[in-house]
Short mmCIF file of C-alpha atoms (C1' of nucleotides) in Angstrom, two decimals:
data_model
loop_
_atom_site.label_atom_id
_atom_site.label_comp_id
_atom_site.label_asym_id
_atom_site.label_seq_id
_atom_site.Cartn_x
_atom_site.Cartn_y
_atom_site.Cartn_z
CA UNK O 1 -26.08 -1.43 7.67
CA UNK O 2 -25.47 -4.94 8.93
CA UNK O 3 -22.04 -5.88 9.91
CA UNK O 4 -21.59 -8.81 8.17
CA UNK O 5 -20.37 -7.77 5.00
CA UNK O 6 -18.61 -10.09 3.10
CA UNK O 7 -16.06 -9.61 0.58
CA UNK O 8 -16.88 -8.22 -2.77
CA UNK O 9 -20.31 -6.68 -4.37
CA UNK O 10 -22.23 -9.79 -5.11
CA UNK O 11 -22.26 -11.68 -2.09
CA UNK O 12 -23.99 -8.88 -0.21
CA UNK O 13 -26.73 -8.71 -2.57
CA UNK O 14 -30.01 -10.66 -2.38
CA UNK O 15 -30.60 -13.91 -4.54
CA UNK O 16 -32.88 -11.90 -6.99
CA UNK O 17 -30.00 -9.08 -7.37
CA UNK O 18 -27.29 -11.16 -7.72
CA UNK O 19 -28.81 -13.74 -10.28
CA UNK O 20 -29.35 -10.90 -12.36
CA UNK O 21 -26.17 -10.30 -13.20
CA UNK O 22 -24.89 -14.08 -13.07
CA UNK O 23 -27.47 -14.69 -15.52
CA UNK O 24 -25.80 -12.52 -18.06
CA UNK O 25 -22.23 -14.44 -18.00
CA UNK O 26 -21.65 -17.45 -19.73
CA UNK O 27 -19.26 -19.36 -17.71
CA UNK O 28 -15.71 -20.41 -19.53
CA UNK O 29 -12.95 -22.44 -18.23
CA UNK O 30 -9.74 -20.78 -17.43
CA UNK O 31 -6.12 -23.03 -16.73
CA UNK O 32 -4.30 -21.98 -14.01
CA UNK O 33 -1.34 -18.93 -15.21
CA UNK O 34 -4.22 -17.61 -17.33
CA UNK O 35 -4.12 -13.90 -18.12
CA UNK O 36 -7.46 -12.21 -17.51
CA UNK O 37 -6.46 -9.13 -18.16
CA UNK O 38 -3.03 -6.72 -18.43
CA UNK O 39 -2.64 -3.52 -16.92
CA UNK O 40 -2.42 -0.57 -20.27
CA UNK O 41 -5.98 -2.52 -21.63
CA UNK O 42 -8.82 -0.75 -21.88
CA UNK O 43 -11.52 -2.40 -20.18
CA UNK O 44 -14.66 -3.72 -21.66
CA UNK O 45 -16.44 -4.88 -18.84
CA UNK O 46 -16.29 -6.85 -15.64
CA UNK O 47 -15.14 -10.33 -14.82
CA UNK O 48 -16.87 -13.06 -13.01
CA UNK O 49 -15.90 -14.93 -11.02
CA UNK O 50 -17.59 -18.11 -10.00
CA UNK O 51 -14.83 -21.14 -8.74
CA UNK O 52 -10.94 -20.60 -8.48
CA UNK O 53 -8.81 -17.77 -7.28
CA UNK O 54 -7.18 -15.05 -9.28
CA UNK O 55 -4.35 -12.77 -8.14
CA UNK O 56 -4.24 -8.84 -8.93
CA UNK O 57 -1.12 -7.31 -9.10
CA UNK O 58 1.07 -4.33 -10.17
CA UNK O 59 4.62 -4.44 -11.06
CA UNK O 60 7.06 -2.42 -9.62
CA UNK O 61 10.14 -0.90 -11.91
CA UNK O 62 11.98 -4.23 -11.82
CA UNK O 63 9.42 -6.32 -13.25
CA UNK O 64 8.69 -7.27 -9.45
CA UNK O 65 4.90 -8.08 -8.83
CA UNK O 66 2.86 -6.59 -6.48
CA UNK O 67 0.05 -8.61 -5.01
CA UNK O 68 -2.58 -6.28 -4.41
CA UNK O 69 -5.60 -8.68 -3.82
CA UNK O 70 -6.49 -12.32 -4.19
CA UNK O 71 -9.93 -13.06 -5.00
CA UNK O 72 -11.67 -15.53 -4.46
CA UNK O 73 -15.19 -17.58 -5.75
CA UNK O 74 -18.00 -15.25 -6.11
CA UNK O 75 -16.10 -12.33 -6.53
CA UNK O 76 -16.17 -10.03 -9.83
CA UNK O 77 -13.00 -8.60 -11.38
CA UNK O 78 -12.38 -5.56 -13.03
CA UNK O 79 -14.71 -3.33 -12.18
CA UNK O 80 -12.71 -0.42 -10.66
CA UNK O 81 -10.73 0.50 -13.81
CA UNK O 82 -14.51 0.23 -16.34
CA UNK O 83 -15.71 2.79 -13.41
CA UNK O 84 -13.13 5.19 -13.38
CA UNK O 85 -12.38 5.62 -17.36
CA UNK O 86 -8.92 5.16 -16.75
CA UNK O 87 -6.86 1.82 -18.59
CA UNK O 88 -6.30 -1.29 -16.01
CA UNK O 89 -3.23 -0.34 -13.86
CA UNK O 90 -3.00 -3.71 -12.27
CA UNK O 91 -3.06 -7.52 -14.05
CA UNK O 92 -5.23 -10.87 -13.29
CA UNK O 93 -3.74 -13.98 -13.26
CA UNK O 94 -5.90 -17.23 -12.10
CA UNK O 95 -3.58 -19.00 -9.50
CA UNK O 96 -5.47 -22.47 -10.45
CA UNK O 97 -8.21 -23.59 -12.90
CA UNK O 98 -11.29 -21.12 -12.46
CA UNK O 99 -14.69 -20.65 -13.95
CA UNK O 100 -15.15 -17.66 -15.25
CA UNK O 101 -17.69 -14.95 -17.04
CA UNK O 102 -17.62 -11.92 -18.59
CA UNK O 103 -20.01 -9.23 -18.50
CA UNK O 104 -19.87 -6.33 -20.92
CA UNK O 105 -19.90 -2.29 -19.20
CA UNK O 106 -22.96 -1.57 -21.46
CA UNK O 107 -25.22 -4.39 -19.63
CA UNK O 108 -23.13 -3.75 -16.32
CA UNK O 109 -23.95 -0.55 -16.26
CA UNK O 110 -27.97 -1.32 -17.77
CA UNK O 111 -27.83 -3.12 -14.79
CA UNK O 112 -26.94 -0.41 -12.36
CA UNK O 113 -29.19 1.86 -13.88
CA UNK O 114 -32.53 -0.06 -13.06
CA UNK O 115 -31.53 -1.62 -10.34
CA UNK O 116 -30.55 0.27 -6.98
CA UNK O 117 -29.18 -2.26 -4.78
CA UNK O 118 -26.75 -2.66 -7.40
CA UNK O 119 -25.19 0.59 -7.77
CA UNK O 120 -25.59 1.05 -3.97
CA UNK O 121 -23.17 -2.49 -3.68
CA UNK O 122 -20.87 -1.27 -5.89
CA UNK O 123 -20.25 2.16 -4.22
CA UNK O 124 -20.18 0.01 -1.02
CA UNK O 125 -17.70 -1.97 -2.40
CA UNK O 126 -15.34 0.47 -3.49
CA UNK O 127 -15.41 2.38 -0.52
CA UNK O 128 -14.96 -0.29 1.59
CA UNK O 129 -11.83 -1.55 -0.88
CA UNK O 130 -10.37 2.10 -0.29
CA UNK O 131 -10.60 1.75 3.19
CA UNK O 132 -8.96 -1.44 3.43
CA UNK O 133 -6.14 -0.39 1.16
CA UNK O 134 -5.35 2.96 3.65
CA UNK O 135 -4.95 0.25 6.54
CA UNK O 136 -2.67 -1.64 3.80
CA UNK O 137 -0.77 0.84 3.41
CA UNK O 138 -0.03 2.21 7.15
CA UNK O 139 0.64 -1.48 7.56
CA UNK O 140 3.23 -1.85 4.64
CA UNK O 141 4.77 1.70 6.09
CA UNK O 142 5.19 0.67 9.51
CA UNK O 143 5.55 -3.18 10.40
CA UNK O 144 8.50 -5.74 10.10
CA UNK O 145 8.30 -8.31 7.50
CA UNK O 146 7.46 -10.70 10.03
CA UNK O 147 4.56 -8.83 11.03
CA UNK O 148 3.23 -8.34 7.19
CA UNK O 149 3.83 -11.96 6.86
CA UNK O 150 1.19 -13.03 9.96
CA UNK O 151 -1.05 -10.54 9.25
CA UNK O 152 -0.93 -11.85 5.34
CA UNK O 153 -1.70 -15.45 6.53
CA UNK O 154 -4.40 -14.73 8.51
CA UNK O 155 -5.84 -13.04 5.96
CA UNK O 156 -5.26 -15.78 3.34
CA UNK O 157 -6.25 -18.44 5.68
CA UNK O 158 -9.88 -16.39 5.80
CA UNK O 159 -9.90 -16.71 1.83
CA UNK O 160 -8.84 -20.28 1.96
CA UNK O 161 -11.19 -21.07 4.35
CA UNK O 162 -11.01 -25.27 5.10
CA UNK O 163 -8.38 -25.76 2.51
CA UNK O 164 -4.58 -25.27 2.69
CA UNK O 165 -2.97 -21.64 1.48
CA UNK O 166 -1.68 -22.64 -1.59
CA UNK O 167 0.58 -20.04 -3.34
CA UNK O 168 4.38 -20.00 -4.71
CA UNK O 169 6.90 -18.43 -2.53
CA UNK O 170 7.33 -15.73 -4.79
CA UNK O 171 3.48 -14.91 -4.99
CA UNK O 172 3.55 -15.26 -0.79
CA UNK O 173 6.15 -12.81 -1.28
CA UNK O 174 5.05 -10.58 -3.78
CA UNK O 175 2.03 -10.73 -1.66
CA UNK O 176 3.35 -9.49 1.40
CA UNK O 177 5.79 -7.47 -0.09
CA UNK O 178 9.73 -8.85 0.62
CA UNK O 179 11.92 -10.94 -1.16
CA UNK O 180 11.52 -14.61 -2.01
CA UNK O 181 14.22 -15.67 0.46
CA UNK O 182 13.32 -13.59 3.17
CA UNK O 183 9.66 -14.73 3.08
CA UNK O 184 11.31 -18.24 3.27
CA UNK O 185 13.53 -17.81 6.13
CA UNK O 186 10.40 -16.58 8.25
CA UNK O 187 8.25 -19.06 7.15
CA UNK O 188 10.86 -21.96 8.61
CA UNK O 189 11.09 -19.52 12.30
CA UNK O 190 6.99 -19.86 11.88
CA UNK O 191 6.75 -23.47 11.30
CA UNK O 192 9.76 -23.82 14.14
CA UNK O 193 7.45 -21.66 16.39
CA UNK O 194 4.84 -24.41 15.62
CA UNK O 195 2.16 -21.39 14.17
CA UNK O 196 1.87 -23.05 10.55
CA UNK O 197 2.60 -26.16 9.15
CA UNK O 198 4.37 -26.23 5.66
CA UNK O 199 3.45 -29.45 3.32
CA UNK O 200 6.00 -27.59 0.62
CA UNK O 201 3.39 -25.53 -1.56
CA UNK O 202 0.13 -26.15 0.89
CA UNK O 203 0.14 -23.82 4.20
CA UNK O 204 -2.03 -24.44 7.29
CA UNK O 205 -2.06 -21.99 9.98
CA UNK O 206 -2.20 -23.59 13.39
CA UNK O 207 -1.91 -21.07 15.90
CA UNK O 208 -4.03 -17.92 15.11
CA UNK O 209 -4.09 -16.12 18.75
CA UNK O 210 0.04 -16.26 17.80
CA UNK O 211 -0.16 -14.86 14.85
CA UNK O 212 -2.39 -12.03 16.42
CA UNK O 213 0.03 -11.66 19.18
CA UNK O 214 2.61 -10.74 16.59
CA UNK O 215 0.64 -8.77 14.55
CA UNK O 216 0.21 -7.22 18.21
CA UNK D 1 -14.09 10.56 -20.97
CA UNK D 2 -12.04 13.26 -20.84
CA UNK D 3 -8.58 12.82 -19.64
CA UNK D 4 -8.39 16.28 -17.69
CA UNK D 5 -9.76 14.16 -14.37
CA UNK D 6 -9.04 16.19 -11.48
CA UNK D 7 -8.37 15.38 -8.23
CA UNK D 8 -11.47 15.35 -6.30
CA UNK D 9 -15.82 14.57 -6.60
CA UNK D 10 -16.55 18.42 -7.03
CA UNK D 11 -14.05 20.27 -9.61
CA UNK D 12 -15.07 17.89 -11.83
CA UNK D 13 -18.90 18.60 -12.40
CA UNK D 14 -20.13 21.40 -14.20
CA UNK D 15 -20.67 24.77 -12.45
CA UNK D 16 -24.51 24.20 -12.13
CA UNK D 17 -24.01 20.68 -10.23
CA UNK D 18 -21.02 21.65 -8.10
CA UNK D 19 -23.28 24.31 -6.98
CA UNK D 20 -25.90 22.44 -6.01
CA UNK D 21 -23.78 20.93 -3.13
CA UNK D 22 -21.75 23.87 -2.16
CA UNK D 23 -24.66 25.88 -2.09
CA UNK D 24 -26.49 23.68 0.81
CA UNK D 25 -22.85 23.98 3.27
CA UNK D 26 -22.79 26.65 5.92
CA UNK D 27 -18.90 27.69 5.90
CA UNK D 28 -16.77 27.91 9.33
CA UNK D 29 -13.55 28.81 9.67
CA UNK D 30 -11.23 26.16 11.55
CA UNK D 31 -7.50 27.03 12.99
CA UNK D 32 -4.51 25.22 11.98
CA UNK D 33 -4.37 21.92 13.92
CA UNK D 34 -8.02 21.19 14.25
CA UNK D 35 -9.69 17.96 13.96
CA UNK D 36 -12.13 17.34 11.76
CA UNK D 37 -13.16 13.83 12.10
CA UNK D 38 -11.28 10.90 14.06
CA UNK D 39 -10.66 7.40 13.26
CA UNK D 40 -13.55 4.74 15.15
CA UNK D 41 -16.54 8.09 15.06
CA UNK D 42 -19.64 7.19 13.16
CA UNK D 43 -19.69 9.63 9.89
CA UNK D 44 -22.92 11.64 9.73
CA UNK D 45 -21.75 13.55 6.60
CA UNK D 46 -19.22 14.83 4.28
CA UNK D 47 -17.41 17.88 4.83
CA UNK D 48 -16.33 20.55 2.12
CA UNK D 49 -13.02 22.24 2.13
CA UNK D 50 -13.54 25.53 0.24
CA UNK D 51 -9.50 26.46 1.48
CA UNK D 52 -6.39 25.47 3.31
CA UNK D 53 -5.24 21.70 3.19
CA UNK D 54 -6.34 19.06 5.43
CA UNK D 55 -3.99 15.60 5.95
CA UNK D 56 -5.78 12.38 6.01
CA UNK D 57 -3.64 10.16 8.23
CA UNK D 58 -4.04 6.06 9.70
CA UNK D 59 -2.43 5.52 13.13
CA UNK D 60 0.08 2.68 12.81
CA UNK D 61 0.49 0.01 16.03
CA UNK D 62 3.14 2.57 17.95
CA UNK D 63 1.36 5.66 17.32
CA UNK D 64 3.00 6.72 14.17
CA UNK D 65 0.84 8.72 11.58
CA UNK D 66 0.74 7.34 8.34
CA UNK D 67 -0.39 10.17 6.36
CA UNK D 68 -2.70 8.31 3.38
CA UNK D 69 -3.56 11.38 1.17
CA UNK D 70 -3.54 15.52 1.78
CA UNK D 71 -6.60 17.59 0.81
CA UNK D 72 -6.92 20.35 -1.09
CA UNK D 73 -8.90 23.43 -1.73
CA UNK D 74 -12.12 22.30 -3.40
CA UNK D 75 -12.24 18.59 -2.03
CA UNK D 76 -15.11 16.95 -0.59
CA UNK D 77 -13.58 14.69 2.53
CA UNK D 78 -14.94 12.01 4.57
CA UNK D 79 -17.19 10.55 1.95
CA UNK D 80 -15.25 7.55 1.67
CA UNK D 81 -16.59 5.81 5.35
CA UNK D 82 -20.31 7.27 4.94
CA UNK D 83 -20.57 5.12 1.65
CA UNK D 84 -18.99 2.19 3.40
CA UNK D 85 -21.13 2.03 6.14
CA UNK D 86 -18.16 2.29 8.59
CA UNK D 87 -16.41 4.24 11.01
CA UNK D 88 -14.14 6.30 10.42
CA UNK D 89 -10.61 4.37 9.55
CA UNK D 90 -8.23 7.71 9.22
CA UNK D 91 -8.07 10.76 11.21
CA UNK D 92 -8.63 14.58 9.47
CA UNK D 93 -6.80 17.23 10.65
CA UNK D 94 -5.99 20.87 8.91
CA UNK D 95 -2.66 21.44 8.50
CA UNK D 96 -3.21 25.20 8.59
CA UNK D 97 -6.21 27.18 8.83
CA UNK D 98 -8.89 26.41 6.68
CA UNK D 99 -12.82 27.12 5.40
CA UNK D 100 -14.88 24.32 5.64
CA UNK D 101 -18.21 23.56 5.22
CA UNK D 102 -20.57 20.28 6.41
CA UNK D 103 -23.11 18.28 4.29
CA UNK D 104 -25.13 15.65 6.41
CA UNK D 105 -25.04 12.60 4.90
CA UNK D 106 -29.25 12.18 4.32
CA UNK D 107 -28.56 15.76 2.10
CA UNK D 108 -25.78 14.84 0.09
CA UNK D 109 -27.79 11.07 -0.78
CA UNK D 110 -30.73 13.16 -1.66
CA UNK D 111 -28.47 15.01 -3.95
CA UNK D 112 -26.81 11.65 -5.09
CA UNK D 113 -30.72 10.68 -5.93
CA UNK D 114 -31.55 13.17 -7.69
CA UNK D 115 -28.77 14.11 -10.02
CA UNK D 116 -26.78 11.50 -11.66
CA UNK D 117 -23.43 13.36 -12.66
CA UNK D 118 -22.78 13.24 -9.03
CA UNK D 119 -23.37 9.87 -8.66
CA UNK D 120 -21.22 8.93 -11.58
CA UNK D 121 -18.44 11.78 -10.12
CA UNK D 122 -18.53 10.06 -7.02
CA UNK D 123 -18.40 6.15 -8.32
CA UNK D 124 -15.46 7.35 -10.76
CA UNK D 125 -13.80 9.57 -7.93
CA UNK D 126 -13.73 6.18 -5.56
CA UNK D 127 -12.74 4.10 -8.62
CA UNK D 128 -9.75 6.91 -9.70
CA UNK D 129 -8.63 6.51 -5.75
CA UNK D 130 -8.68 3.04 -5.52
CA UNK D 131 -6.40 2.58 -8.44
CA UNK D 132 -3.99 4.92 -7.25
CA UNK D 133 -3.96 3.55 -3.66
CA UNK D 134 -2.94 0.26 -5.37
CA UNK D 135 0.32 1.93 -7.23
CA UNK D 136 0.65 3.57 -3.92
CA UNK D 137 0.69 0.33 -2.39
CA UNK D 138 3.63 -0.80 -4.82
CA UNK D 139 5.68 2.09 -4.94
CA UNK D 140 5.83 1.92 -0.77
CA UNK D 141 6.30 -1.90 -0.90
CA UNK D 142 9.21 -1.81 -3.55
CA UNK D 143 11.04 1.89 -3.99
CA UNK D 144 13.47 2.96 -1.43
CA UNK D 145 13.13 5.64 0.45
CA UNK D 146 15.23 7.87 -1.62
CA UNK D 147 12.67 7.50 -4.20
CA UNK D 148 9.55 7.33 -2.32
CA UNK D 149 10.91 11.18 -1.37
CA UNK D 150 11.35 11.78 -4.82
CA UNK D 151 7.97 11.08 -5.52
CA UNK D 152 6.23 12.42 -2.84
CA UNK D 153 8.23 16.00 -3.74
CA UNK D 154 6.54 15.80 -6.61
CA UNK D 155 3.07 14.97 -5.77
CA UNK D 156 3.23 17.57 -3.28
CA UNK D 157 4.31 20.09 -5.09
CA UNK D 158 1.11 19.45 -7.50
CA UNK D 159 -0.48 20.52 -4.44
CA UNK D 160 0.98 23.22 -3.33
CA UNK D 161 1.47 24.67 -7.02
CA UNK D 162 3.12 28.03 -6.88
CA UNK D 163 3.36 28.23 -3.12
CA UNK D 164 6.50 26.40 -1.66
CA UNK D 165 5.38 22.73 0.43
CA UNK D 166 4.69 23.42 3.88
CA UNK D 167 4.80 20.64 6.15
CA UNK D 168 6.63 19.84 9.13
CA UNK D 169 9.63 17.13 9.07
CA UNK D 170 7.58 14.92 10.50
CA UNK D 171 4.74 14.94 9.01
CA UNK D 172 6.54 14.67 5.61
CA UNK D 173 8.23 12.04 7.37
CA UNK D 174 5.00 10.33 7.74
CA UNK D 175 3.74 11.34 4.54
CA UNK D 176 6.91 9.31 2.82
CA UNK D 177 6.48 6.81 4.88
CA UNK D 178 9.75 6.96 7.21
CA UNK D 179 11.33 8.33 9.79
CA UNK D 180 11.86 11.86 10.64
CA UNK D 181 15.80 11.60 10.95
CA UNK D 182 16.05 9.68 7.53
CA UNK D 183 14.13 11.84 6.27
CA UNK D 184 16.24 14.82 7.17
CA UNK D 185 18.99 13.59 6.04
CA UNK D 186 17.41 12.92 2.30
CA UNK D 187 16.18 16.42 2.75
CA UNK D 188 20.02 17.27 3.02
CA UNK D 189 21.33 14.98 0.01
CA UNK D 190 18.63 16.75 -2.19
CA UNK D 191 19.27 20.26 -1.39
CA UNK D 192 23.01 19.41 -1.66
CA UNK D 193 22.28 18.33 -5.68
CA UNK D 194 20.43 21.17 -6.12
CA UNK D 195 16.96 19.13 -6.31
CA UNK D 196 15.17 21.27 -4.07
CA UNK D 197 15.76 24.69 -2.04
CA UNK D 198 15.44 24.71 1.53
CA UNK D 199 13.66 27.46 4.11
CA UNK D 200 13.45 25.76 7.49
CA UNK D 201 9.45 24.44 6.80
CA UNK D 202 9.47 25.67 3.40
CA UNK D 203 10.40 23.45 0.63
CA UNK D 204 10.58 24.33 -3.28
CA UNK D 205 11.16 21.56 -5.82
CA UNK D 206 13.95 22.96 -8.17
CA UNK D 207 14.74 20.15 -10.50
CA UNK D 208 11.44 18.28 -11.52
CA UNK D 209 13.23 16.25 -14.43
CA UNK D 210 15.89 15.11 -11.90
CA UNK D 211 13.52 14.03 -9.26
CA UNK D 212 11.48 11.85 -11.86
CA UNK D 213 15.27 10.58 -12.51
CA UNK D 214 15.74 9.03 -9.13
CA UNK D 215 12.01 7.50 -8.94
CA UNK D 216 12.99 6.08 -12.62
"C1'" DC M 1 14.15 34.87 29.41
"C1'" DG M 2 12.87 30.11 29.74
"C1'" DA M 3 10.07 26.30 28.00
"C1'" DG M 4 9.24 23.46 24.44
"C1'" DC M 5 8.73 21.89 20.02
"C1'" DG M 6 10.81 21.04 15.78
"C1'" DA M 7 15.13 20.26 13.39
"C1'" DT M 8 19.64 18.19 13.08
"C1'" DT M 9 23.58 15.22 13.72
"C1'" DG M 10 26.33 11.14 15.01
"C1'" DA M 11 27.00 6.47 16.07
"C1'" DA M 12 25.51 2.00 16.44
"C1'" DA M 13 22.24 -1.70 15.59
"C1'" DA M 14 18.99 -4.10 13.11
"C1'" DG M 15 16.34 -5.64 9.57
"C1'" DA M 16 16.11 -6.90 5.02
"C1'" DC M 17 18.09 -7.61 0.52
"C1'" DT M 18 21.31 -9.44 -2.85
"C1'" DC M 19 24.10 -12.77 -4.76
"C1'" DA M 20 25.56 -17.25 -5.36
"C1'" DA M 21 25.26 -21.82 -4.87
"C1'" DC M 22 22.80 -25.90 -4.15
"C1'" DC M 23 18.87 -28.94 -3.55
"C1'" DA M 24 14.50 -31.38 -4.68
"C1'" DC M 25 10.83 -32.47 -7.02
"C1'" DC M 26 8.40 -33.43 -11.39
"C1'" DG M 27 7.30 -34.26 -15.98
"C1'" DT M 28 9.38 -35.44 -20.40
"C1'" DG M 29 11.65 -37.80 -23.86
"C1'" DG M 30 14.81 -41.22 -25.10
"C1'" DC E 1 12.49 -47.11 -16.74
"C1'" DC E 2 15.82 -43.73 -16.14
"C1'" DA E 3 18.52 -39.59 -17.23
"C1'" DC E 4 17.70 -34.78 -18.13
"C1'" DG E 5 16.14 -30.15 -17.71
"C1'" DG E 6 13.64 -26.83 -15.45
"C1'" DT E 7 11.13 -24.64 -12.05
"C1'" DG E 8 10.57 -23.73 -7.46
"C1'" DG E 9 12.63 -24.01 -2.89
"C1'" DT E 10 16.47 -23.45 0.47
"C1'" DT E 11 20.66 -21.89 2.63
"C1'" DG E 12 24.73 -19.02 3.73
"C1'" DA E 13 27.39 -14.93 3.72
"C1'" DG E 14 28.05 -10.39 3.15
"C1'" DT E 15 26.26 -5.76 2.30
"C1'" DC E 16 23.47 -1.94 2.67
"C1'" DT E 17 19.73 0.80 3.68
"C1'" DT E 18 17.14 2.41 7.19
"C1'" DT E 19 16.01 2.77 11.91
"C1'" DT E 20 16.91 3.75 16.60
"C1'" DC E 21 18.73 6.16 20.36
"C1'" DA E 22 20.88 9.92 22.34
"C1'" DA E 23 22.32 14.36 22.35
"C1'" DT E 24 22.38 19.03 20.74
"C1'" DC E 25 20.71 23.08 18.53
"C1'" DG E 26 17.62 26.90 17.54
"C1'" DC E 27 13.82 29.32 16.98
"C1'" DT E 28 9.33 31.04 18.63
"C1'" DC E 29 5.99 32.23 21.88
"C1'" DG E 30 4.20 33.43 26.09
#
DNA sequence: CGAGCGATTGAAAAGACTCAACCACCGTGG
DNA sequence: CCACGGTGGTTGAGTCTTTTCAATCGCTCG
């Protein structure tokens, strides 16, 4: 029970573990606005996914996407609809070129059947996900746009890591839930507050402990 | 695969598996308003609720509940942190009184071990909650509160089947995600269009097909 | 009977959204 | 090489939902 878990089900796992599911994939080449999958598809198996990021999202009544994660390299796709026998309820969309694999729910779940650290990452994983998502929600519930808006660039700054945050308006929006022209109107009071700096599409956070402070 | 998934790990196995968890829990009784487990303890097991209903609430920055899910008779609660490794993120308190039973978490892994349509109920149970945390996530982010109401009226009274919903303003309030005076006055609007019938703290949905109107 | 919690109402303020218009950048085709 | 079209970005104004604050009511329980 260490505490540095890291995002997703195959980084936590050992070299040996992990290899042998990469092993199964063969890698393809996705362009960016690629459909992965839709939500009302029945899944066949898991995703992936080794370079790029890919954004899962719902929509709403209007036809107005929900961002519900972002993931990043490493990370595999899919897996929560395959487990629980329902269709996908959300869709994946790469948000740039990615490599990609696919890994059938037959060797998936041969895979979790002989090997324990597996199918003790994946029930790791999920939990943790449904943890996450109860804080999401309180969150969503309860703070100002401006808060949902620091608290969604710190977080995106973690999965950009060195690089710029490099998303649309309307994904930053869909992301943290408000409209396209109120996301913009905060992110000018951010970058007039001097906490990010705005290159048009490409997003640096400068200030963190500020962006804490408003999270508060 | 059926499709008849119920809510919940447990009323989904057979008879002969349920009982093979139920049958290791010592049953207490607990009064209306007691706490089960609180948000930052370390889990040391999962805890059975044979009656009553239990809500499963986040505390938001100021204090305000944010009540993520209520529990029903026959639902196994607390599971999700002891898989994650975590401390508890959510608070559990019965809402009235209730019979509840305790399964350390060393007992309920053996079980896990030894008998695999638990560990499948459980993996699919996490997977069915994760998906519907994520519409969750977009109904809150994009419905108004009018029809969050709407839907919660009805989710709730899936719950509470025959019985009329008893909850107080608040924490319905807290349950739609809102505050108590705006939700009082939806309360108002709906009994006025003949939606729902009124009783103080009891609540009776009247007009199903109208309700799934507003959410649309 | 009084305390206190839960429920209710009114009025005002605030936060966010919508609509409409306009700008700016970029790749394409003439 | 430049005009064109389109997508994405920005701004302003007005509206509306929802929240907040303050006050009142009413029931229940010791």
């Amino acid at each position: 029970m260490s505490n540095s878990w890291r995002p997703g089900i195959l980084p936590n796992l050992g070299k040996a573990d992990r290899n042998a599911v990469t092993d199964l994939v063969e890698i393809k080449t996705l362009d960016r606005h690629s459909t992965i999958f839709s939500a009302g598809q029945q899944p066949k198996g898991v995703y992936f996914l080794e370079t790029g990021k890919v954004k899962i999202y719902a929509l709403g009544n209007e036809g107005k996407q929900q961002i519900i994660h972002i993931a990043g390299p490493g990370e595999l796709i899919g897996y929560r609809a395959m487990f629980s026998g329902e269709k996908y309820k959300v869709y994946a969309e790469t948000l740039e070129a990615c490599r990609i694999g696919f890994l059938s729910q037959d060797e998936f779940v041969g895979l979790m059947d002989k090997n324990r650290n597996l199918r003790d990452a994946v029930l790791r994983e999920l939990a943790k996900e449904l943890g996450e998502r109860a804080v999401f929600v309180t969150h969503l519930a309860q703070q100002t746009v401006r808060q949902r808006l620091a608290s969604s660039l710190l977080a995106l700054s973690e999965l950009y890591g060195e690089e710029p945050i490099n998303l649309t308006r309307e994904d930053l929006a869909n992301y943290v839930g408000t409209a396209t022209e109120s996301l913009i109107r905060l992110l000018k009071e951010f970058r007039e507050e001097g906490l990010i700096e705005v290159q048009t599409r490409k997003l640096i956070v400068k200030e963190r402990a500020k962006l804490l402070l408003i999270i508060n």
